[in-house]
Amino acid sequence: MMPSGPPPRVYWTSLIFLLLACCLLPTGAQGQTYQVRVEPKDPVVPFGEPLVVNCSLDCPGPGLVSLETALSKEPHSRGLGWAAFRLTNVTGDMEILCSGICNKSQVVGFSNITVFGFPKRVELAPLPLWQPLGEQLNLSCLVFGGAPRDHLTVVLLRREEELGRQPVGKEEPAKVTFMVQPRREDHGTNFSCRSELDLRSQGLELFQNTSAPRKLQTYAMPKTAPRLVFPRFWEMETSWPVNCSLDGLFPASEARIQLALGNQMLNATVVSHADTLTATATAKTEQEGTQEIVCNVTLGVENRETRESLVAYRFQGPNLNLSESNATEGTPVTVTCAAGPQVQVMLDGVPAAVPGQPAQLQLKATEMDDRRTFFCNATLKVHGVTLHRNRSIQLRVLYGPTIDRAKCPQRLMWKEKTMHILQCQARGNPNPQLQCLREGSKFKVPVGIPFLVLLNYSGTYSCQAASSRGTDKMLVMMDVQGRNPVTINIVLGVLAILGLVTLAAASVYVFWVQRQHDIYHLTPRSTRWRLTSTQPVTVAEELS
């Protein structure tokens, strides 16, 4: 470590030299003043390095020349009126004195030695782990060693940008503090300190030393709490969605968010976009009653938390059952709607006597009950809120086939070579097969689709609907009438007469139109008549 001041022996030596200089003024015989030159004059030397000092007299008949210093010295060379001395281990700033005899009088000369040394190291004091935006940050540079201090400064750098510079004090190590207002863009930026020993005024160079960089972590945390979105009533053993988000974070990608249900941490999917952080999870509980959901967001050294309550309930049922889901026609069927404790059920609008008890309906299955739907409604009151749940079930009744007489006429009269549809339908469960065969043959006409009626389709058809539950039959008479030739001729005659009348009317119309434009004369020629056209004459021409 470089000493901060001269040792006591150097101090007293300098004081003696000062007294000598005051008492022994260099004067010649006629009052002329002589000097002792000290070279180099006020030198600047590296710490601990040797220095050669030359003392010389500028008077005639010079006497002995000597050097007074607290440093270790040894003669280097000597001549008439001068002497050189080698100083070793120069470790501090001090003053040296050269003295000599001129005309029996002692004369002295002074020189100040300045020792310079590079700082052993420069450091940027540790930065806070996270720096909130909007708050002032104090950055301190520590300089160890270095002299002379009045030529030593320290510079604060943001990357390569110089933010400020200050002189280094005398304390060891020297601490220099800069005030900085961090910005968003400073997040993740390196800051460092640089020491500068400027000896250019002494004919030397500018010496620099830079500290290792430190990265600044800035953040912004809003004052608002996270937003929690989830159903307030949870059915036990059922998964429910939970969503938590917070806006205004910087940097949102480095924030942490946690979701918990009671003491159970939820496995959430976290997404950051711009300045928003969102966590989404699904959760279920097996504990009935009021529970707490917690969302916690942490960024930097701050966190924001939201706690909200949910109610977990057990809603058993409703269960809707049929004593016979596929009942045969005429058999009794019992419909039962049941649910868990404290649940009120209602079957087809009829409530059970008390909550927790089932509701029942009994009936004898008929054809009209096939595909009948029964409805069961269950309600449960949880913390003053009524929850509903519905179930439905369909009854199938097995019954034999029946052909619908209203849609299947027993007698049909159709014209030959016309399109018709045999509109016969049959019902039953299971669905019956319906076909119509002509009696005495296996000829089958289509049922329910268009077909071309021919003359030989006339006859009596047996329509039969069959299923595993039985059969149903009915007879259908089909009378196909052929086309009448006399009627056709009459129609053709009427059409011919209509055509002639139309032609004659057209000819009269054309003649009338032509008459409005020209006058025609019939001129006999040979045995044939020719129709010629002449221009109409005016009244004057007729009088002539």
Coordinates of C-alpha atoms in Angstrom, one line a residue:
M1 CA 0.0 0.0 0.0
M2 CA 1.3 3.4 -0.9
P3 CA 1.9 5.7 2.1
S4 CA -0.5 8.7 2.4
G5 CA 2.2 11.1 3.6
P6 CA 5.9 11.4 4.3
P7 CA 7.4 9.5 7.3
P8 CA 8.4 11.5 10.4
R9 CA 12.1 11.6 9.4
V10 CA 11.3 13.1 6.1
Y11 CA 9.1 15.7 7.7
W12 CA 11.9 16.9 10.1
T13 CA 14.5 16.8 7.3
S14 CA 12.3 19.0 5.2
L15 CA 11.9 21.4 8.1
I16 CA 15.7 21.6 8.6
F17 CA 16.1 22.3 4.9
L18 CA 13.6 25.1 5.1
L19 CA 15.4 26.7 8.0
L20 CA 18.7 26.5 6.2
A21 CA 17.2 28.1 3.1
C22 CA 15.9 30.9 5.2
C23 CA 19.1 31.5 7.1
L24 CA 21.6 30.9 4.4
L25 CA 20.6 33.0 1.4
P26 CA 23.0 32.6 -1.5
T27 CA 24.9 35.9 -2.0
G28 CA 28.2 36.7 -3.7
A29 CA 31.0 39.0 -2.8
Q30 CA 29.4 42.1 -4.3
G31 CA 25.9 40.9 -3.3
Q32 CA 25.4 38.8 -6.4
T33 CA 22.9 35.9 -5.9
Y34 CA 23.9 32.4 -7.0
Q35 CA 21.8 29.3 -7.5
V36 CA 22.0 25.6 -7.2
R37 CA 20.3 23.8 -10.1
V38 CA 18.4 20.6 -9.3
E39 CA 17.8 18.3 -12.3
P40 CA 15.3 16.9 -13.0
K41 CA 13.1 19.7 -11.7
D42 CA 10.0 18.5 -9.9
P43 CA 10.2 15.0 -11.4
V44 CA 7.3 12.5 -11.6
V45 CA 8.5 8.9 -11.1
P46 CA 6.8 5.5 -10.8
F47 CA 6.2 4.2 -7.4
G48 CA 9.3 2.3 -6.0
E49 CA 11.5 3.1 -8.9
P50 CA 15.1 4.7 -8.6
L51 CA 15.9 8.3 -9.6
V52 CA 19.2 10.0 -10.5
V53 CA 19.4 13.6 -9.3
N54 CA 22.0 16.1 -10.5
C55 CA 23.0 19.1 -8.3
S56 CA 25.1 21.8 -10.0
L57 CA 26.5 25.3 -9.0
D58 CA 26.5 28.3 -11.4
C59 CA 29.2 30.3 -9.5
P60 CA 33.0 30.7 -10.0
G61 CA 35.1 28.7 -7.8
P62 CA 32.4 26.3 -6.7
G63 CA 32.9 24.2 -3.6
L64 CA 31.5 20.9 -2.3
V65 CA 28.0 19.9 -3.6
S66 CA 25.8 17.7 -1.5
L67 CA 22.2 16.3 -1.5
E68 CA 20.0 16.1 1.5
T69 CA 17.0 13.7 1.4
A70 CA 15.4 11.1 3.6
L71 CA 15.6 8.5 0.8
S72 CA 18.4 6.1 0.4
K73 CA 21.0 7.6 -1.8
E74 CA 24.4 6.8 -3.2
P75 CA 27.0 8.8 -5.2
H76 CA 26.5 8.4 -8.9
S77 CA 29.1 10.7 -10.5
R78 CA 30.9 14.0 -9.7
G79 CA 32.6 16.9 -11.4
L80 CA 33.8 20.5 -10.8
G81 CA 30.7 22.3 -9.4
W82 CA 28.3 19.4 -9.8
A83 CA 27.5 16.0 -8.3
A84 CA 24.9 13.3 -9.3
F85 CA 23.2 11.0 -6.7
R86 CA 21.1 7.9 -7.2
L87 CA 18.0 7.7 -5.1
T88 CA 16.5 4.2 -4.6
N89 CA 13.0 3.0 -3.7
V90 CA 11.2 6.2 -4.2
T91 CA 7.8 5.5 -2.6
G92 CA 6.3 8.8 -1.7
D93 CA 6.0 12.4 -2.6
M94 CA 8.8 14.5 -1.0
E95 CA 11.1 17.5 -1.4
I96 CA 14.9 17.1 -1.9
L97 CA 17.5 19.8 -1.3
C98 CA 20.8 20.3 -3.1
S99 CA 23.4 22.6 -1.3
G100 CA 26.9 23.9 -2.2
I101 CA 29.6 26.6 -1.4
C102 CA 29.9 29.6 -3.6
N103 CA 32.5 32.2 -2.5
K104 CA 32.5 30.8 0.9
S105 CA 28.8 31.1 1.1
Q106 CA 26.3 28.2 1.1
V107 CA 23.6 28.1 -1.5
V108 CA 20.7 25.7 -1.8
G109 CA 18.1 24.5 -4.4
F110 CA 14.9 22.5 -4.1
S111 CA 13.0 20.0 -6.2
N112 CA 9.7 18.2 -5.4
I113 CA 9.4 14.5 -6.3
T114 CA 6.0 13.3 -7.2
V115 CA 5.5 9.6 -7.2
F116 CA 2.8 8.1 -9.4
G117 CA 1.3 4.6 -9.3
F118 CA -1.5 2.9 -11.2
P119 CA -4.5 1.8 -9.2
K120 CA -4.1 -1.8 -8.2
R121 CA -7.7 -2.4 -9.2
V122 CA -11.1 -0.6 -9.6
E123 CA -14.4 -2.2 -8.8
L124 CA -18.1 -1.5 -9.2
A125 CA -19.8 -2.1 -5.9
P126 CA -22.4 -4.9 -6.0
L127 CA -25.7 -3.8 -7.5
P128 CA -29.1 -4.6 -6.0
L129 CA -30.5 -7.9 -7.1
W130 CA -33.5 -6.1 -8.6
Q131 CA -33.9 -2.3 -9.0
P132 CA -37.4 -0.9 -9.2
L133 CA -38.1 1.5 -12.0
G134 CA -38.8 5.0 -10.9
E135 CA -36.5 4.9 -8.0
Q136 CA -33.0 6.5 -7.9
L137 CA -30.0 4.1 -7.9
N138 CA -26.7 4.9 -6.2
L139 CA -23.7 3.2 -8.0
S140 CA -20.3 3.2 -6.2
C141 CA -16.9 2.8 -7.7
L142 CA -14.1 1.6 -5.5
V143 CA -10.5 2.6 -6.4
F144 CA -7.6 0.7 -4.7
G145 CA -4.3 2.5 -4.9
G146 CA -3.2 5.0 -7.5
A147 CA -1.2 8.3 -7.2
P148 CA -1.0 11.2 -7.4
R149 CA -4.7 11.4 -6.4
D150 CA -5.1 14.9 -7.8
H151 CA -4.5 13.4 -11.3
L152 CA -6.8 10.4 -10.7
T153 CA -10.5 10.3 -11.7
V154 CA -13.1 7.6 -12.0
V155 CA -15.7 7.3 -14.7
L156 CA -19.1 5.4 -14.6
L157 CA -19.9 3.5 -17.8
R158 CA -23.2 2.1 -19.1
R159 CA -21.9 -0.3 -21.7
E160 CA -19.5 2.1 -23.5
E161 CA -21.5 5.2 -22.7
E162 CA -19.9 7.6 -20.1
L163 CA -22.5 8.6 -17.5
G164 CA -20.3 10.7 -15.3
R165 CA -16.8 11.3 -13.9
Q166 CA -15.5 12.4 -10.5
P167 CA -12.1 13.0 -8.9
V168 CA -10.8 10.3 -6.5
G169 CA -10.4 11.3 -2.9
K170 CA -7.5 10.7 -0.6
E171 CA -9.1 7.9 1.4
E172 CA -8.0 4.3 0.8
P173 CA -9.7 2.7 -0.9
A174 CA -11.4 5.6 -2.5
K175 CA -15.2 5.4 -2.9
V176 CA -16.9 7.5 -5.5
T177 CA -20.8 7.4 -5.8
F178 CA -22.9 8.2 -8.8
M179 CA -26.7 8.7 -8.8
V180 CA -28.5 7.1 -11.7
Q181 CA -32.2 7.0 -12.7
P182 CA -32.7 3.5 -14.3
R183 CA -34.7 3.1 -17.5
R184 CA -36.6 0.2 -18.9
E185 CA -33.9 -0.3 -21.6
D186 CA -31.3 -0.5 -18.8
H187 CA -32.7 -4.0 -17.9
G188 CA -29.9 -6.5 -18.5
T189 CA -27.4 -3.7 -19.2
N190 CA -23.8 -3.9 -18.0
F191 CA -22.4 -1.1 -15.9
S192 CA -18.7 -0.7 -15.0
C193 CA -16.1 1.8 -13.5
R194 CA -13.0 3.1 -15.2
S195 CA -10.1 4.8 -13.4
E196 CA -8.0 7.3 -15.3
L197 CA -4.6 8.5 -14.2
D198 CA -3.8 11.6 -16.4
L199 CA -0.1 12.4 -16.5
R200 CA -0.1 14.1 -19.8
S201 CA 0.8 17.4 -18.2
Q202 CA 3.9 15.7 -16.9
G203 CA 4.9 14.5 -20.3
L204 CA 3.5 11.1 -19.7
E205 CA 0.3 9.3 -20.9
L206 CA -3.3 8.8 -19.9
F207 CA -3.5 5.5 -18.0
Q208 CA -6.8 3.7 -17.8
N209 CA -8.1 0.7 -15.9
T210 CA -11.7 -0.7 -16.1
S211 CA -13.5 -2.9 -13.6
A212 CA -15.4 -6.0 -14.4
P213 CA -19.0 -5.3 -15.5
R214 CA -22.1 -5.9 -13.4
K215 CA -25.5 -6.5 -14.9
L216 CA -28.4 -4.3 -13.8
Q217 CA -31.8 -6.0 -13.3
T218 CA -34.7 -3.5 -13.4
Y219 CA -38.4 -4.3 -12.9
A220 CA -41.8 -2.7 -12.6
M221 CA -44.6 -4.1 -10.5
P222 CA -48.1 -2.7 -10.5
K223 CA -49.9 -1.8 -7.3
T224 CA -53.0 -3.8 -8.4
A225 CA -53.6 -7.4 -7.3
P226 CA -53.9 -10.3 -9.7
R227 CA -57.3 -11.2 -11.2
L228 CA -58.7 -14.6 -10.3
V229 CA -61.4 -16.1 -12.5
F230 CA -63.0 -19.4 -11.5
P231 CA -66.5 -20.9 -10.6
R232 CA -67.5 -20.0 -7.1
F233 CA -69.3 -23.4 -6.6
W234 CA -67.4 -26.6 -7.3
E235 CA -68.8 -30.0 -7.4
M236 CA -66.5 -32.4 -5.7
E237 CA -64.3 -34.8 -7.7
T238 CA -64.9 -32.7 -10.8
S239 CA -62.2 -30.7 -12.6
W240 CA -62.8 -27.0 -12.8
P241 CA -60.8 -24.2 -14.7
V242 CA -58.8 -21.6 -12.8
N243 CA -57.3 -18.5 -14.5
C244 CA -55.1 -15.8 -12.9
S245 CA -53.5 -12.8 -14.7
L246 CA -51.7 -9.6 -13.9
D247 CA -51.1 -6.6 -16.2
G248 CA -48.4 -3.9 -16.1
L249 CA -45.4 -6.2 -15.4
F250 CA -41.9 -5.5 -16.6
P251 CA -40.3 -7.7 -17.7
A252 CA -43.3 -10.0 -17.6
S253 CA -41.3 -13.0 -18.9
E254 CA -39.2 -13.0 -15.7
A255 CA -42.1 -12.8 -13.3
R256 CA -43.3 -15.9 -11.5
I257 CA -46.9 -16.9 -10.9
Q258 CA -48.3 -19.6 -8.6
L259 CA -51.8 -21.0 -8.1
A260 CA -52.8 -23.0 -5.1
L261 CA -56.0 -24.6 -3.9
G262 CA -55.7 -24.7 -0.1
N263 CA -52.3 -26.3 0.5
Q264 CA -52.2 -27.9 -2.9
M265 CA -50.1 -26.2 -5.5
L266 CA -51.7 -26.4 -9.0
N267 CA -49.8 -27.4 -12.1
A268 CA -50.5 -24.3 -14.2
T269 CA -49.6 -23.3 -17.8
V270 CA -48.0 -19.9 -17.8
V271 CA -48.0 -17.5 -20.7
S272 CA -46.5 -14.1 -20.9
H273 CA -47.5 -11.6 -23.6
A274 CA -46.3 -8.0 -23.6
D275 CA -46.7 -6.8 -20.0
T276 CA -49.3 -9.5 -19.0
L277 CA -48.7 -12.7 -17.3
T278 CA -51.4 -15.4 -17.3
A279 CA -51.6 -18.8 -15.5
T280 CA -54.3 -21.4 -16.4
A281 CA -54.9 -24.6 -14.5
T282 CA -57.6 -27.2 -13.8
A283 CA -58.2 -28.4 -10.3
K284 CA -60.6 -30.6 -8.3
T285 CA -61.2 -31.1 -4.6
E286 CA -62.3 -34.0 -2.4
Q287 CA -63.0 -31.8 0.6
E288 CA -66.5 -30.4 1.1
G289 CA -67.1 -26.9 2.3
T290 CA -65.4 -23.5 1.9
Q291 CA -61.9 -23.5 0.5
E292 CA -59.4 -20.8 -0.6
I293 CA -57.7 -20.3 -4.0
V294 CA -54.5 -18.2 -3.9
C295 CA -52.7 -16.5 -6.9
N296 CA -49.3 -15.1 -6.2
V297 CA -47.2 -13.1 -8.6
T298 CA -43.5 -12.4 -7.8
L299 CA -41.2 -10.0 -9.7
G300 CA -37.9 -8.6 -8.4
V301 CA -38.3 -8.3 -4.6
E302 CA -42.0 -7.6 -4.6
N303 CA -45.1 -9.8 -4.9
R304 CA -48.8 -9.4 -5.4
E305 CA -51.4 -11.8 -4.0
T306 CA -55.1 -12.5 -4.4
R307 CA -57.1 -14.8 -2.1
E308 CA -60.7 -15.8 -2.9
S309 CA -63.0 -18.4 -1.5
L310 CA -65.0 -21.2 -3.2
V311 CA -67.6 -23.6 -2.0
A312 CA -67.2 -27.3 -2.7
Y313 CA -70.3 -29.4 -2.6
R314 CA -71.4 -33.0 -3.3
F315 CA -74.3 -33.3 -5.7
Q316 CA -75.3 -37.0 -6.1
G317 CA -77.6 -37.8 -8.9
P318 CA -80.2 -37.5 -10.1
N319 CA -80.4 -41.2 -11.2
L320 CA -83.4 -41.9 -13.5
N321 CA -84.3 -45.6 -14.0
L322 CA -86.9 -47.7 -15.7
S323 CA -88.0 -51.1 -14.3
E324 CA -88.2 -52.1 -18.0
S325 CA -86.4 -50.1 -20.6
N326 CA -88.0 -52.3 -23.4
A327 CA -91.4 -53.2 -22.0
T328 CA -93.9 -55.4 -23.8
E329 CA -97.3 -53.8 -24.4
G330 CA -99.6 -54.3 -21.4
T331 CA -96.8 -54.8 -18.8
P332 CA -96.4 -52.5 -15.8
V333 CA -93.5 -50.1 -15.7
T334 CA -92.0 -48.2 -12.8
V335 CA -90.1 -45.0 -13.3
T336 CA -87.8 -44.0 -10.4
C337 CA -85.9 -40.6 -9.9
A338 CA -83.5 -40.6 -7.0
A339 CA -80.6 -38.4 -5.8
G340 CA -78.3 -38.0 -2.8
P341 CA -79.0 -36.6 0.7
Q342 CA -80.5 -33.1 0.8
V343 CA -81.4 -33.2 -2.9
Q344 CA -85.0 -32.5 -3.9
V345 CA -86.1 -34.4 -6.9
M346 CA -89.1 -34.0 -9.2
L347 CA -90.4 -36.6 -11.7
D348 CA -92.4 -35.2 -14.6
G349 CA -93.4 -32.2 -12.6
V350 CA -94.3 -34.2 -9.4
P351 CA -91.9 -33.6 -6.5
A352 CA -90.8 -36.1 -4.0
A353 CA -92.3 -35.8 -0.5
V354 CA -89.1 -34.6 1.2
P355 CA -85.5 -33.9 0.1
G356 CA -83.4 -37.0 -0.1
Q357 CA -86.3 -39.3 -1.0
P358 CA -87.0 -40.7 -4.6
A359 CA -90.0 -39.9 -6.8
Q360 CA -91.8 -42.7 -8.6
L361 CA -94.3 -43.1 -11.4
Q362 CA -96.1 -46.4 -12.3
L363 CA -97.9 -47.1 -15.6
K364 CA -99.1 -49.9 -17.9
A365 CA -97.2 -49.8 -21.1
T366 CA -99.2 -49.1 -24.2
E367 CA -98.5 -48.4 -27.8
M368 CA -98.8 -44.7 -27.1
D369 CA -96.0 -44.9 -24.5
D370 CA -93.4 -46.0 -27.0
R371 CA -90.6 -43.4 -27.2
R372 CA -92.1 -41.5 -24.3
T373 CA -89.6 -39.4 -22.5
F374 CA -89.5 -39.0 -18.7
F375 CA -87.8 -36.0 -17.1
C376 CA -86.2 -35.9 -13.6
N377 CA -85.1 -32.5 -12.1
A378 CA -82.9 -32.3 -9.0
T379 CA -82.2 -29.2 -6.9
L380 CA -79.7 -28.6 -4.2
K381 CA -79.3 -25.5 -2.1
V382 CA -75.6 -24.5 -1.3
H383 CA -75.0 -21.3 0.7
G384 CA -78.3 -19.8 -0.4
V385 CA -77.8 -20.7 -4.1
T386 CA -80.0 -23.3 -5.7
L387 CA -78.2 -25.6 -8.1
H388 CA -80.1 -27.6 -10.8
R389 CA -79.5 -30.8 -12.6
N390 CA -81.7 -32.7 -15.0
R391 CA -81.9 -36.2 -16.5
S392 CA -84.1 -37.7 -19.1
I393 CA -84.8 -41.3 -20.2
Q394 CA -86.9 -42.8 -23.0
L395 CA -89.2 -45.8 -22.8
R396 CA -89.5 -48.3 -25.6
V397 CA -92.7 -50.4 -25.8
L398 CA -92.7 -53.6 -27.8
Y399 CA -96.0 -54.1 -29.8
G400 CA -97.1 -55.8 -32.9
P401 CA -97.4 -54.3 -36.4
T402 CA -100.4 -52.3 -37.5
I403 CA -101.1 -51.0 -41.0
D404 CA -102.5 -47.5 -41.0
R405 CA -105.9 -47.8 -42.7
A406 CA -106.3 -44.0 -43.0
K407 CA -103.2 -43.8 -45.2
C408 CA -103.7 -47.0 -47.1
P409 CA -107.0 -46.9 -49.1
Q410 CA -108.7 -50.2 -49.8
R411 CA -109.6 -49.3 -53.5
L412 CA -107.5 -47.5 -56.0
M413 CA -108.5 -46.3 -59.5
W414 CA -105.5 -45.2 -61.7
K415 CA -105.0 -44.5 -65.4
E416 CA -102.7 -46.6 -67.4
K417 CA -99.1 -45.3 -68.0
T418 CA -99.3 -42.7 -65.2
M419 CA -96.9 -42.3 -62.2
H420 CA -98.4 -43.0 -58.7
I421 CA -97.3 -43.9 -55.2
L422 CA -98.8 -46.5 -53.0
Q423 CA -99.1 -44.6 -49.7
C424 CA -99.3 -47.5 -47.2
Q425 CA -97.6 -47.3 -43.8
A426 CA -97.2 -49.6 -40.9
R427 CA -96.2 -49.0 -37.3
G428 CA -94.8 -51.3 -34.6
N429 CA -91.8 -51.9 -32.4
P430 CA -89.6 -53.4 -33.7
N431 CA -90.3 -51.7 -37.1
P432 CA -92.3 -54.1 -39.3
Q433 CA -91.5 -55.0 -42.9
L434 CA -94.4 -53.9 -45.3
Q435 CA -95.0 -55.4 -48.7
C436 CA -98.0 -55.8 -51.1
L437 CA -98.3 -58.9 -53.3
R438 CA -101.0 -59.6 -55.9
E439 CA -103.1 -62.5 -54.9
G440 CA -102.5 -65.6 -56.9
S441 CA -99.0 -64.5 -57.9
K442 CA -95.8 -63.2 -56.4
F443 CA -96.0 -59.9 -58.3
K444 CA -95.1 -57.1 -55.9
V445 CA -95.8 -53.4 -56.3
P446 CA -93.4 -50.8 -54.7
V447 CA -94.6 -49.2 -51.5
G448 CA -93.9 -45.6 -50.7
I449 CA -92.0 -44.8 -53.9
P450 CA -93.2 -43.6 -57.3
F451 CA -93.8 -46.2 -60.1
L452 CA -95.3 -46.3 -63.6
V453 CA -98.8 -47.9 -63.5
L454 CA -99.4 -50.4 -66.3
L455 CA -102.7 -52.0 -67.5
N456 CA -101.8 -55.4 -66.2
Y457 CA -101.3 -54.1 -62.6
S458 CA -105.1 -54.3 -62.0
G459 CA -106.0 -56.8 -59.4
T460 CA -106.3 -57.5 -55.6
Y461 CA -103.2 -57.0 -53.5
S462 CA -102.5 -58.4 -50.1
C463 CA -100.5 -55.9 -48.0
Q464 CA -98.8 -57.4 -45.0
A465 CA -96.8 -55.8 -42.2
A466 CA -94.6 -58.4 -40.3
S467 CA -92.2 -58.2 -37.4
S468 CA -91.0 -60.5 -34.5
R469 CA -94.2 -59.3 -32.6
G470 CA -96.6 -60.6 -35.3
T471 CA -98.3 -59.6 -38.6
D472 CA -101.1 -57.4 -39.9
K473 CA -102.8 -57.7 -43.3
M474 CA -105.3 -55.8 -45.5
L475 CA -106.5 -56.1 -49.1
V476 CA -106.1 -53.3 -51.6
M477 CA -108.1 -53.3 -54.9
M478 CA -106.2 -51.7 -57.8
D479 CA -108.2 -50.8 -60.9
V480 CA -106.1 -49.6 -63.8
Q481 CA -108.1 -48.1 -66.7
G482 CA -106.8 -48.2 -70.3
R483 CA -106.8 -45.2 -72.7
N484 CA -110.1 -44.8 -75.0
P485 CA -109.3 -44.5 -78.9
V486 CA -112.6 -42.6 -79.6
T487 CA -111.7 -40.1 -77.0
I488 CA -108.3 -39.7 -78.6
N489 CA -109.8 -39.0 -82.1
I490 CA -112.2 -36.5 -80.7
V491 CA -109.3 -34.7 -79.0
L492 CA -107.3 -34.7 -82.2
G493 CA -110.3 -33.3 -84.2
V494 CA -110.8 -30.5 -81.8
L495 CA -107.1 -29.7 -82.0
A496 CA -107.3 -29.6 -85.8
I497 CA -110.3 -27.3 -85.8
L498 CA -108.6 -25.0 -83.4
G499 CA -105.5 -24.9 -85.6
L500 CA -107.5 -24.0 -88.7
V501 CA -109.3 -21.2 -86.9
T502 CA -106.0 -19.8 -85.6
L503 CA -104.6 -19.9 -89.2
A504 CA -107.5 -18.0 -90.6
A505 CA -107.5 -15.4 -88.0
A506 CA -103.8 -14.8 -88.6
S507 CA -104.3 -14.4 -92.4
V508 CA -107.1 -11.8 -91.9
Y509 CA -104.8 -9.9 -89.6
V510 CA -101.9 -9.9 -92.1
F511 CA -104.2 -8.7 -94.9
W512 CA -105.6 -5.8 -92.8
V513 CA -102.1 -4.6 -91.9
Q514 CA -101.1 -4.7 -95.6
R515 CA -104.2 -2.7 -96.6
Q516 CA -103.2 0.1 -94.4
H517 CA -100.1 0.6 -96.6
D518 CA -101.1 -0.3 -100.2
I519 CA -104.1 -0.5 -102.6
Y520 CA -104.3 -3.8 -104.6
H521 CA -106.0 -4.3 -108.0
L522 CA -106.9 -7.6 -109.6
T523 CA -105.8 -7.6 -113.3
P524 CA -107.0 -10.5 -115.5
R525 CA -104.2 -12.1 -117.5
S526 CA -104.9 -15.1 -119.6
T527 CA -106.7 -17.6 -117.5
R528 CA -104.8 -16.7 -114.3
W529 CA -105.4 -13.8 -112.0
R530 CA -102.4 -11.7 -110.8
L531 CA -102.4 -9.5 -107.8
T532 CA -100.5 -6.2 -108.5
S533 CA -99.8 -3.2 -106.3
T534 CA -100.2 0.4 -107.4
Q535 CA -99.3 3.5 -105.5
P536 CA -102.4 5.4 -104.1
V537 CA -103.5 8.4 -106.1
T538 CA -104.2 11.8 -104.8
V539 CA -107.5 13.7 -105.1
A540 CA -106.1 16.0 -107.9
E541 CA -105.1 13.0 -110.0
E542 CA -108.6 11.5 -109.8
L543 CA -110.2 14.7 -111.0
S544 CA -108.0 14.9 -114.1

